[in-house]
Amino acid sequence: MNLVIVESPAKAKTIKKYLGADFEVIASYGHVRDLVPKEGAVDPDNGFAMKYQIIERNEKHVQAIAKKLKDASALYLATDPDREGEAISWHLYELLKGRRQLGERPVHRIVFNEITKRAVQEAVANPRELSYDLVNAQQARRALDYLVGFNLSPLLWKKIRRGLSAGRVQSPALRLICERENEIEAFVQQEYWTLEADAAKDTKTFSAKLTHFDGVKLEQFSIIDADRASFVRQQLEQAAAGTLRVEQVERKQRKRQPAPPFITSTLQQEAARKLGFTALRTMRVAQQLYEGVDVDGEAVGLITYMRTDSVNLAQEAIEEIRAYVVDRYGAADLPEQPRLFKTKSKNAQEAHEAIRPTSILREPNAVKAHLAPEQFRLYELIWKRTLACQMAHALINQVAVDLSAGTTEHLLRANGAVIAEPGFMRVYLEGRDDVQSADDDEERMLPEMQIGEQIKLLALRTEQHFTEAPPRYSEASLVKALEEFGIGRPSTYASIISTLQDREYVTLDKKRFSPTDVGRVVNRFLTEHFTAYVDYDFTAKLEDELDAVSRGEEEWVPLLEHFWKPFKDLVDHTQAHVKRSDVTQEKLDELCPKCGNPLSIRLGRNGRFIGCTHYPECDYTRDLNADKAQAEAPELVEGRTCPLCNSALEIKRGRYGKFIGCSSYPTCKHIEPLEKPEDTGVVCPQCHKGTLQKKKSRRGKLFYSCSTYPTCDYAVWDEPVAEPCPQCGWPILTLKTTKTKGTVKACPQKECGYRVAVETVETE
């Protein structure tokens, strides 16, 4: 018997089906070892020796592997085909070797980019040795993250606040969000005006925009107020006298090419734009599709490996897609030659295939019944993008018509576009982050016009506009920025974003990231005192060096030595010479009205505020946005009064956004959420008086709690169902969904343990 080790039970189940009776497949359940969680786990004075220990929760899985190994003649390590997968295999090998459980058995490393019968059997037939270049690159990355975290975090505790932490990759990502917020705050809105004409030929109406007035080409700020806009409109109306003359007609045909197949970063971006998925959710669902889904009673891997920087497609995949295009859409929608895309990543060892369906013949609707709703939506996105990338380009006929108003000194332009040949656009169009600046891909047909023709002018309109601040980062645009700056790697983007939210350095509001007050103070400290280490170029260069280690072009220990000494010197210098007040206070050019000493922006328990630098001798403080608060009078809640004291209710703004509060605060402290929580109608099993309501935690996670809170504090994380537990009699059950067990009805009482599988339920 041959023993095969993979990371997850789902993957084990799929692979076992392809290998037959001579192979036993078992899961390690991810990483089996990690650094000891204390100082000294990485020893810079001893060649950066790393002290590992088994992850406690995985000890039972290692023991299960060791037990199976006793009856095995060979061991096959089949973890994921990347640095992290290589490291998992190496850790398991080292652990089994250290415990003398390997014996003389041969150990093989096998990798496959997709979990299909052909790919798995081919990998087993062509095993290789463990790649120590990949292992050392992963060790170097882990050591760097440890050294930065274990040295910077205690510094943040001393200089700012206990419980804070900093990271090698998350800190430059935080800097991105903070810098964008600074741009928004520094932005000064500018007014400008445009003029548009509504015109008609026969029964077809269209619009044209003023481009030249009195022979001068109009720029964005040529017309900046209503008076000037009104004057220009009057001049045009008089000159035109109800008609516009066609001066020029430009026709051209534009080709539009399909987007390349997905890599990790573009999949995360498109899933955010089109499906509203977080990066973490995208990777979780993609992992399920890769590892295998039950289709007609057998496990099938639906997509190729989802952590990749490569846009390459296997030759057999291209041939299958091209045959499908001809069969489904006809030869006209197939380019003469297969479409090849250039991979940007230099990291050849990790440049596998792009993310694609394992077979284009497995249409989304054919497998829909076997997939959870989120699995279907992501699979359909990948399937469409892959199909479209091998289809013919689209042809778009564009028309631009210049019309004069009485004289060629006054010109207006009308633009039109018609999709002549949709090509790949019949299947898929790439999304955009900035919808407002995107071209309109809908057809905008203009009537047929000839030079010299008179066109009826229906009306002239003045339009007022204001320039807009740059938008805050969405998850898609942040992933795009991280990729462009070379911060982290696509496989780490999801964890970077989650870490920033978990540490409460940023919040996500209306799908846009804003830094918290603590996040801004941490960022200011790091950018002022650890400038090089949050520098985008420095971070990107370090990632390139780690890639070079994985390709065998650099040694990992010299890389760590080059990083460590200047970093440690800077930590020691900051520890000795930077005072806490230098970090938590920003001096202002304003004197305290109470004592005459300088004021500063300070960080308190509830965020930033303005206070006197001579505290505690002087206790003067005011809200950071006091001027803004005075300008915005509290908004009263009409038709309601405080249920405790009968005073008026107001919409207020607190640390976590807007809420409703009593106008008599602090005498009366009644508060309630601005938006009423969704009521499930399920009676609270603890107090039997309230009902369970759907709410959001401070970190945006959904939970269900009693409507009578704080009188009753009962709460559950999973959606409640008004059914008593058949095992212990608790009045409710909950719907719980996991990637390994699917959706189950479970008893929320931990000591009970009742759970039963149910048909797939969409609980989003």
Short mmCIF file of C-alpha atoms in Angstrom, two decimals, residues 318-712:
data_model
loop_
_atom_site.label_atom_id
_atom_site.label_comp_id
_atom_site.label_asym_id
_atom_site.label_seq_id
_atom_site.Cartn_x
_atom_site.Cartn_y
_atom_site.Cartn_z
CA ILE A 318 -6.84 25.53 -25.33
CA GLU A 319 -7.73 22.83 -27.85
CA GLU A 320 -10.82 21.83 -25.87
CA ILE A 321 -11.95 25.48 -25.53
CA ARG A 322 -11.44 26.18 -29.25
CA ALA A 323 -13.46 23.12 -30.22
CA TYR A 324 -16.23 24.20 -27.82
CA VAL A 325 -16.32 27.74 -29.32
CA VAL A 326 -16.78 26.35 -32.85
CA ASP A 327 -19.42 23.90 -31.68
CA ARG A 328 -21.36 26.44 -29.60
CA TYR A 329 -20.90 29.75 -31.47
CA GLY A 330 -19.48 28.86 -34.89
CA ALA A 331 -16.09 29.34 -36.59
CA ALA A 332 -16.64 33.11 -36.99
CA ASP A 333 -16.16 33.59 -33.23
CA LEU A 334 -12.84 31.69 -33.15
CA PRO A 335 -9.54 33.53 -33.80
CA GLU A 336 -7.26 31.95 -36.41
CA GLN A 337 -4.54 31.25 -33.84
CA PRO A 338 -4.94 30.35 -30.15
CA ARG A 339 -4.74 33.45 -28.01
CA LEU A 340 -1.61 33.50 -25.81
CA PHE A 341 -1.15 35.85 -22.86
CA LYS A 342 2.11 37.00 -21.31
CA THR A 343 2.73 36.23 -17.64
CA LYS A 344 4.13 39.18 -15.65
CA SER A 345 5.52 37.03 -12.83
CA LYS A 346 9.25 36.23 -13.07
CA ASN A 347 8.81 33.37 -10.64
CA ALA A 348 8.92 30.44 -13.05
CA GLN A 349 8.74 27.76 -10.34
CA GLU A 350 5.39 29.11 -9.18
CA ALA A 351 4.14 30.06 -12.66
CA HIS A 352 1.63 27.28 -13.10
CA GLU A 353 -1.51 27.56 -15.17
CA ALA A 354 -4.09 30.29 -14.95
CA ILE A 355 -7.27 29.56 -12.98
CA ARG A 356 -9.61 27.73 -15.37
CA PRO A 357 -12.27 25.00 -15.35
CA THR A 358 -10.75 21.52 -15.48
CA SER A 359 -13.03 20.99 -18.48
CA ILE A 360 -14.84 23.72 -20.44
CA LEU A 361 -17.39 21.05 -21.40
CA ARG A 362 -18.63 21.07 -17.80
CA GLU A 363 -21.03 23.99 -18.27
CA PRO A 364 -22.10 25.94 -15.15
CA ASN A 365 -25.80 25.09 -15.55
CA ALA A 366 -24.97 21.39 -15.87
CA VAL A 367 -23.37 21.34 -12.39
CA LYS A 368 -25.55 24.01 -10.75
CA ALA A 369 -27.71 21.49 -8.91
CA HIS A 370 -24.59 20.07 -7.19
CA LEU A 371 -23.14 23.40 -6.05
CA ALA A 372 -23.90 25.79 -3.21
CA PRO A 373 -25.09 29.18 -4.60
CA GLU A 374 -21.73 30.89 -3.93
CA GLN A 375 -19.85 27.96 -5.54
CA PHE A 376 -22.02 28.19 -8.66
CA ARG A 377 -21.56 31.96 -8.99
CA LEU A 378 -17.77 31.76 -8.72
CA TYR A 379 -17.52 28.75 -11.03
CA GLU A 380 -19.67 30.52 -13.63
CA LEU A 381 -17.40 33.60 -13.43
CA ILE A 382 -14.25 31.48 -13.98
CA TRP A 383 -15.89 29.44 -16.74
CA LYS A 384 -17.08 32.51 -18.69
CA ARG A 385 -13.75 34.35 -18.37
CA THR A 386 -11.82 31.29 -19.57
CA LEU A 387 -14.12 30.72 -22.54
CA ALA A 388 -14.08 34.40 -23.54
CA CYS A 389 -10.27 34.63 -23.52
CA GLN A 390 -10.07 32.22 -26.49
CA MET A 391 -12.83 33.84 -28.55
CA ALA A 392 -12.57 36.39 -31.35
CA HIS A 393 -12.17 40.09 -30.55
CA ALA A 394 -15.21 42.37 -30.62
CA LEU A 395 -15.60 45.03 -33.33
CA ILE A 396 -17.12 48.35 -32.31
CA ASN A 397 -18.11 50.97 -34.89
CA GLN A 398 -17.54 54.44 -33.47
CA VAL A 399 -18.93 57.67 -34.89
CA ALA A 400 -18.03 61.23 -33.84
CA VAL A 401 -20.03 64.12 -35.35
CA ASP A 402 -19.02 67.81 -35.00
CA LEU A 403 -21.91 70.26 -35.25
CA SER A 404 -21.70 74.06 -35.42
CA ALA A 405 -24.09 76.55 -33.79
CA GLY A 406 -24.36 79.36 -36.33
CA THR A 407 -20.60 79.53 -36.87
CA THR A 408 -17.66 77.11 -36.81
CA GLU A 409 -16.38 79.12 -33.83
CA HIS A 410 -19.03 77.30 -31.74
CA LEU A 411 -18.68 73.51 -32.00
CA LEU A 412 -20.49 70.63 -30.30
CA ARG A 413 -19.60 66.95 -30.53
CA ALA A 414 -21.91 63.92 -30.52
CA ASN A 415 -20.44 60.43 -30.00
CA GLY A 416 -22.03 57.13 -30.90
CA ALA A 417 -20.97 53.50 -30.83
CA VAL A 418 -22.44 50.34 -32.27
CA ILE A 419 -21.21 46.82 -31.57
CA ALA A 420 -20.70 45.45 -35.07
CA GLU A 421 -19.38 42.01 -34.05
CA PRO A 422 -19.78 41.05 -30.36
CA GLY A 423 -17.16 38.27 -30.45
CA PHE A 424 -16.11 37.43 -26.88
CA MET A 425 -18.51 40.10 -25.49
CA ARG A 426 -21.42 37.72 -25.99
CA VAL A 427 -19.91 35.66 -23.14
CA TYR A 428 -18.06 38.00 -20.77
CA LEU A 429 -17.06 41.62 -20.08
CA GLU A 430 -14.46 42.59 -17.48
CA GLY A 431 -15.70 44.75 -14.61
CA ARG A 432 -14.29 48.12 -13.62
CA ASP A 433 -13.60 49.73 -10.25
CA ASP A 434 -14.52 53.27 -11.28
CA VAL A 435 -17.88 52.96 -13.00
CA GLN A 436 -18.20 56.70 -13.59
CA SER A 437 -15.04 56.93 -15.70
CA ALA A 438 -15.73 53.76 -17.67
CA ASP A 439 -16.81 53.86 -21.28
CA ASP A 440 -20.41 53.01 -21.83
CA ASP A 441 -20.43 49.67 -23.59
CA GLU A 442 -24.11 49.88 -24.38
CA GLU A 443 -24.96 50.80 -27.94
CA ARG A 444 -25.42 54.53 -28.47
CA MET A 445 -26.56 54.85 -32.05
CA LEU A 446 -26.56 58.21 -33.80
CA PRO A 447 -28.83 58.93 -36.79
CA GLU A 448 -27.11 58.86 -40.18
CA MET A 449 -25.76 62.42 -40.86
CA GLN A 450 -23.92 64.04 -43.77
CA ILE A 451 -21.61 67.09 -43.84
CA GLY A 452 -23.58 70.29 -44.48
CA GLU A 453 -26.85 68.83 -43.21
CA GLN A 454 -29.06 71.00 -40.93
CA ILE A 455 -30.12 69.33 -37.69
CA LYS A 456 -32.97 70.54 -35.49
CA LEU A 457 -31.87 71.98 -32.13
CA LEU A 458 -34.43 71.08 -29.45
CA ALA A 459 -32.81 72.62 -26.38
CA LEU A 460 -29.54 73.76 -24.80
CA ARG A 461 -28.87 72.63 -21.24
CA THR A 462 -26.35 73.89 -18.68
CA GLU A 463 -25.06 71.22 -16.31
CA GLN A 464 -23.41 72.01 -12.97
CA HIS A 465 -20.64 69.66 -11.78
CA PHE A 466 -18.23 69.45 -8.86
CA THR A 467 -14.89 67.71 -8.83
CA GLU A 468 -14.82 64.67 -6.56
CA ALA A 469 -12.22 63.47 -4.10
CA PRO A 470 -10.47 60.22 -4.99
CA PRO A 471 -12.63 57.30 -3.81
CA ARG A 472 -11.67 55.23 -0.79
CA TYR A 473 -10.33 51.80 -1.62
CA SER A 474 -12.82 49.03 -2.21
CA GLU A 475 -11.66 45.44 -1.74
CA ALA A 476 -11.15 45.11 -5.51
CA SER A 477 -9.20 48.37 -5.92
CA LEU A 478 -7.10 47.64 -2.80
CA VAL A 479 -6.12 44.21 -4.18
CA LYS A 480 -5.23 45.93 -7.48
CA ALA A 481 -3.08 48.51 -5.64
CA LEU A 482 -1.34 45.82 -3.55
CA GLU A 483 -0.48 43.97 -6.76
CA GLU A 484 0.74 47.12 -8.56
CA PHE A 485 3.00 48.11 -5.65
CA GLY A 486 4.25 44.54 -5.17
CA ILE A 487 3.04 44.41 -1.55
CA GLY A 488 2.69 40.75 -0.53
CA ARG A 489 1.69 38.08 -3.02
CA PRO A 490 -1.79 37.29 -4.43
CA SER A 491 -2.15 34.32 -2.10
CA THR A 492 -1.67 36.65 0.92
CA TYR A 493 -4.01 39.53 -0.08
CA ALA A 494 -7.03 38.03 1.67
CA SER A 495 -5.16 37.59 4.97
CA ILE A 496 -3.61 41.09 4.74
CA ILE A 497 -7.06 42.67 4.43
CA SER A 498 -8.55 40.49 7.18
CA THR A 499 -5.67 41.30 9.54
CA LEU A 500 -6.15 45.07 9.11
CA GLN A 501 -9.84 44.68 9.98
CA ASP A 502 -9.28 42.23 12.86
CA ARG A 503 -6.79 44.63 14.48
CA GLU A 504 -9.29 47.46 14.03
CA TYR A 505 -6.83 49.55 12.02
CA VAL A 506 -9.43 49.95 9.25
CA THR A 507 -13.19 49.67 8.95
CA LEU A 508 -15.28 48.66 5.95
CA ASP A 509 -18.27 50.94 5.39
CA LYS A 510 -20.39 50.71 2.25
CA LYS A 511 -17.72 48.39 0.82
CA ARG A 512 -15.00 51.06 1.21
CA PHE A 513 -12.02 51.05 3.62
CA SER A 514 -11.39 53.90 6.09
CA PRO A 515 -8.57 54.00 8.65
CA THR A 516 -9.58 54.13 12.31
CA ASP A 517 -7.99 56.68 14.65
CA VAL A 518 -5.73 53.95 16.04
CA GLY A 519 -4.82 52.86 12.50
CA ARG A 520 -3.81 56.42 11.63
CA VAL A 521 -1.63 56.82 14.73
CA VAL A 522 0.07 53.46 14.09
CA ASN A 523 0.65 54.40 10.45
CA ARG A 524 2.09 57.82 11.38
CA PHE A 525 4.46 56.17 13.88
CA LEU A 526 5.67 53.61 11.32
CA THR A 527 6.03 56.07 8.41
CA GLU A 528 7.96 58.56 10.60
CA HIS A 529 10.24 56.15 12.46
CA PHE A 530 10.36 53.04 10.21
CA THR A 531 10.16 54.80 6.85
CA ALA A 532 12.12 52.21 4.86
CA TYR A 533 10.08 49.30 6.17
CA VAL A 534 6.71 50.68 5.05
CA ASP A 535 8.18 51.95 1.78
CA TYR A 536 6.42 50.36 -1.20
CA ASP A 537 9.63 49.84 -3.20
CA PHE A 538 11.42 48.27 -0.23
CA THR A 539 8.52 45.86 0.37
CA ALA A 540 8.35 44.93 -3.32
CA LYS A 541 12.13 44.39 -3.52
CA LEU A 542 11.97 42.07 -0.51
CA GLU A 543 9.20 40.05 -2.22
CA ASP A 544 11.38 39.81 -5.36
CA GLU A 545 14.28 38.54 -3.25
CA LEU A 546 12.05 35.89 -1.66
CA ASP A 547 11.03 34.85 -5.17
CA ALA A 548 14.72 34.65 -6.12
CA VAL A 549 15.30 32.30 -3.15
CA SER A 550 12.46 30.07 -4.37
CA ARG A 551 14.13 29.93 -7.81
CA GLY A 552 17.49 29.00 -6.27
CA GLU A 553 19.11 32.29 -7.32
CA GLU A 554 19.69 33.63 -3.78
CA GLU A 555 20.47 32.15 -0.37
CA TRP A 556 17.93 32.72 2.37
CA VAL A 557 20.23 33.30 5.37
CA PRO A 558 22.20 36.20 3.76
CA LEU A 559 18.83 37.76 2.84
CA LEU A 560 17.80 37.66 6.51
CA GLU A 561 21.20 38.97 7.67
CA HIS A 562 20.96 41.92 5.27
CA PHE A 563 17.52 42.77 6.66
CA TRP A 564 18.00 42.08 10.35
CA LYS A 565 20.88 44.28 11.64
CA PRO A 566 19.68 47.69 10.37
CA PHE A 567 16.12 46.81 11.40
CA LYS A 568 17.16 45.80 14.95
CA ASP A 569 19.33 48.92 15.31
CA LEU A 570 16.37 51.09 14.35
CA VAL A 571 14.07 49.31 16.83
CA ASP A 572 16.61 49.87 19.64
CA HIS A 573 17.13 53.52 18.67
CA THR A 574 13.38 54.20 18.59
CA GLN A 575 12.93 52.43 21.91
CA ALA A 576 15.52 54.69 23.54
CA HIS A 577 14.92 58.05 21.89
CA VAL A 578 11.23 58.36 20.95
CA LYS A 579 8.84 59.41 23.72
CA ARG A 580 5.26 58.16 23.91
CA SER A 581 3.95 61.72 23.66
CA ASP A 582 5.85 62.16 20.35
CA VAL A 583 3.85 59.30 18.91
CA THR A 584 0.37 59.81 20.37
CA GLN A 585 0.31 63.60 19.99
CA GLU A 586 0.32 65.82 16.89
CA LYS A 587 1.24 69.42 17.77
CA LEU A 588 -1.15 72.10 16.44
CA ASP A 589 -0.46 75.77 15.64
CA GLU A 590 -3.10 76.75 18.19
CA LEU A 591 -2.93 77.75 21.85
CA CYS A 592 -5.13 76.42 24.64
CA PRO A 593 -7.93 78.95 25.39
CA LYS A 594 -7.74 77.92 29.05
CA CYS A 595 -4.02 78.16 29.86
CA GLY A 596 -2.27 79.45 26.73
CA ASN A 597 -0.06 76.41 26.15
CA PRO A 598 0.02 74.62 22.75
CA LEU A 599 -2.78 72.24 21.80
CA SER A 600 -2.26 68.85 20.17
CA ILE A 601 -4.27 66.07 18.55
CA ARG A 602 -4.14 63.17 20.99
CA LEU A 603 -5.21 59.54 21.03
CA GLY A 604 -7.62 58.55 23.80
CA ARG A 605 -9.70 55.46 24.59
CA ASN A 606 -12.46 56.63 22.24
CA GLY A 607 -10.26 57.83 19.40
CA ARG A 608 -8.47 61.08 18.56
CA PHE A 609 -9.36 64.40 20.18
CA ILE A 610 -7.81 67.86 20.73
CA GLY A 611 -6.31 68.45 24.17
CA CYS A 612 -3.86 70.67 26.02
CA THR A 613 -0.21 69.57 26.06
CA HIS A 614 -0.03 70.56 29.75
CA TYR A 615 -2.42 67.82 30.86
CA PRO A 616 -2.99 66.94 33.74
CA GLU A 617 -2.33 70.54 34.97
CA CYS A 618 -4.81 71.74 32.32
CA ASP A 619 -7.78 69.53 31.41
CA TYR A 620 -9.00 71.44 28.31
CA THR A 621 -10.27 69.11 25.55
CA ARG A 622 -12.59 69.31 22.57
CA ASP A 623 -13.79 67.03 19.80
CA LEU A 624 -11.42 66.75 16.84
CA ASN A 625 -14.24 67.74 14.49
CA ALA A 626 -15.77 70.37 16.78
CA ASP A 627 -16.09 72.95 13.99
CA LYS A 628 -17.80 70.43 11.77
CA ALA A 629 -20.06 69.30 14.60
CA GLN A 630 -21.14 72.90 15.28
CA ALA A 631 -21.91 73.43 11.60
CA GLU A 632 -24.05 70.30 11.52
CA ALA A 633 -26.94 70.70 13.98
CA PRO A 634 -28.16 67.38 15.42
CA GLU A 635 -30.85 65.80 13.28
CA LEU A 636 -34.03 65.16 15.27
CA VAL A 637 -35.94 61.89 14.89
CA GLU A 638 -39.43 62.99 13.93
CA GLY A 639 -42.51 61.51 15.57
CA ARG A 640 -40.63 59.75 18.38
CA THR A 641 -39.43 60.57 21.89
CA CYS A 642 -37.07 58.83 24.29
CA PRO A 643 -38.79 55.78 25.85
CA LEU A 644 -36.98 56.44 29.17
CA CYS A 645 -37.38 60.20 29.76
CA ASN A 646 -39.66 61.44 26.94
CA SER A 647 -37.02 63.91 25.60
CA ALA A 648 -36.42 64.35 21.87
CA LEU A 649 -34.33 61.68 20.08
CA GLU A 650 -31.38 62.71 17.89
CA ILE A 651 -29.27 61.03 15.19
CA LYS A 652 -25.73 61.12 16.59
CA ARG A 653 -22.30 60.01 15.39
CA GLY A 654 -20.12 57.82 17.58
CA ARG A 655 -16.98 55.76 17.31
CA TYR A 656 -18.70 53.10 15.21
CA GLY A 657 -20.88 55.35 13.04
CA LYS A 658 -24.32 56.91 13.39
CA PHE A 659 -26.85 55.89 16.05
CA ILE A 660 -30.01 57.24 17.73
CA GLY A 661 -29.55 58.73 21.20
CA CYS A 662 -31.44 60.81 23.75
CA SER A 663 -31.01 64.59 23.49
CA SER A 664 -30.79 64.74 27.30
CA TYR A 665 -27.46 62.85 27.39
CA PRO A 666 -25.59 62.52 29.79
CA THR A 667 -28.61 62.76 32.14
CA CYS A 668 -30.34 60.06 30.07
CA LYS A 669 -28.17 57.47 28.32
CA HIS A 670 -30.76 55.77 26.09
CA ILE A 671 -29.33 54.70 22.71
CA GLU A 672 -30.52 52.47 19.86
CA PRO A 673 -29.19 51.53 16.41
CA LEU A 674 -30.00 53.79 13.47
CA GLU A 675 -31.19 50.87 11.39
CA LYS A 676 -33.60 48.50 13.06
CA PRO A 677 -32.15 44.96 13.17
CA GLU A 678 -33.93 42.34 11.07
CA ASP A 679 -36.18 40.25 13.30
CA THR A 680 -36.07 36.48 12.73
CA GLY A 681 -39.31 35.93 14.68
CA VAL A 682 -37.58 33.12 16.64
CA VAL A 683 -38.38 33.45 20.37
CA CYS A 684 -35.32 33.81 22.59
CA PRO A 685 -34.68 30.38 24.22
CA GLN A 686 -33.16 31.99 27.34
CA CYS A 687 -35.70 34.63 28.47
CA HIS A 688 -38.72 33.56 26.34
CA LYS A 689 -39.71 37.26 26.13
CA GLY A 690 -37.75 38.77 23.24
CA THR A 691 -37.03 37.50 19.75
CA LEU A 692 -33.66 36.88 18.10
CA GLN A 693 -32.58 39.74 15.81
CA LYS A 694 -29.96 39.74 13.05
CA LYS A 695 -27.18 42.20 13.94
CA LYS A 696 -23.62 43.10 12.98
CA SER A 697 -20.64 43.08 15.33
CA ARG A 698 -18.13 45.94 15.43
CA ARG A 699 -16.02 43.99 12.95
CA GLY A 700 -18.91 43.47 10.56
CA LYS A 701 -19.61 39.82 11.45
CA LEU A 702 -23.28 38.77 11.58
CA PHE A 703 -24.78 37.37 14.77
CA TYR A 704 -28.24 36.90 16.31
CA SER A 705 -29.12 38.28 19.75
CA CYS A 706 -32.15 38.85 21.96
CA SER A 707 -34.23 41.98 21.25
CA THR A 708 -34.41 42.71 25.00
CA TYR A 709 -30.61 43.23 25.33
CA PRO A 710 -29.08 44.26 27.77
CA THR A 711 -31.78 42.68 29.98
CA CYS A 712 -31.12 39.35 28.23
#
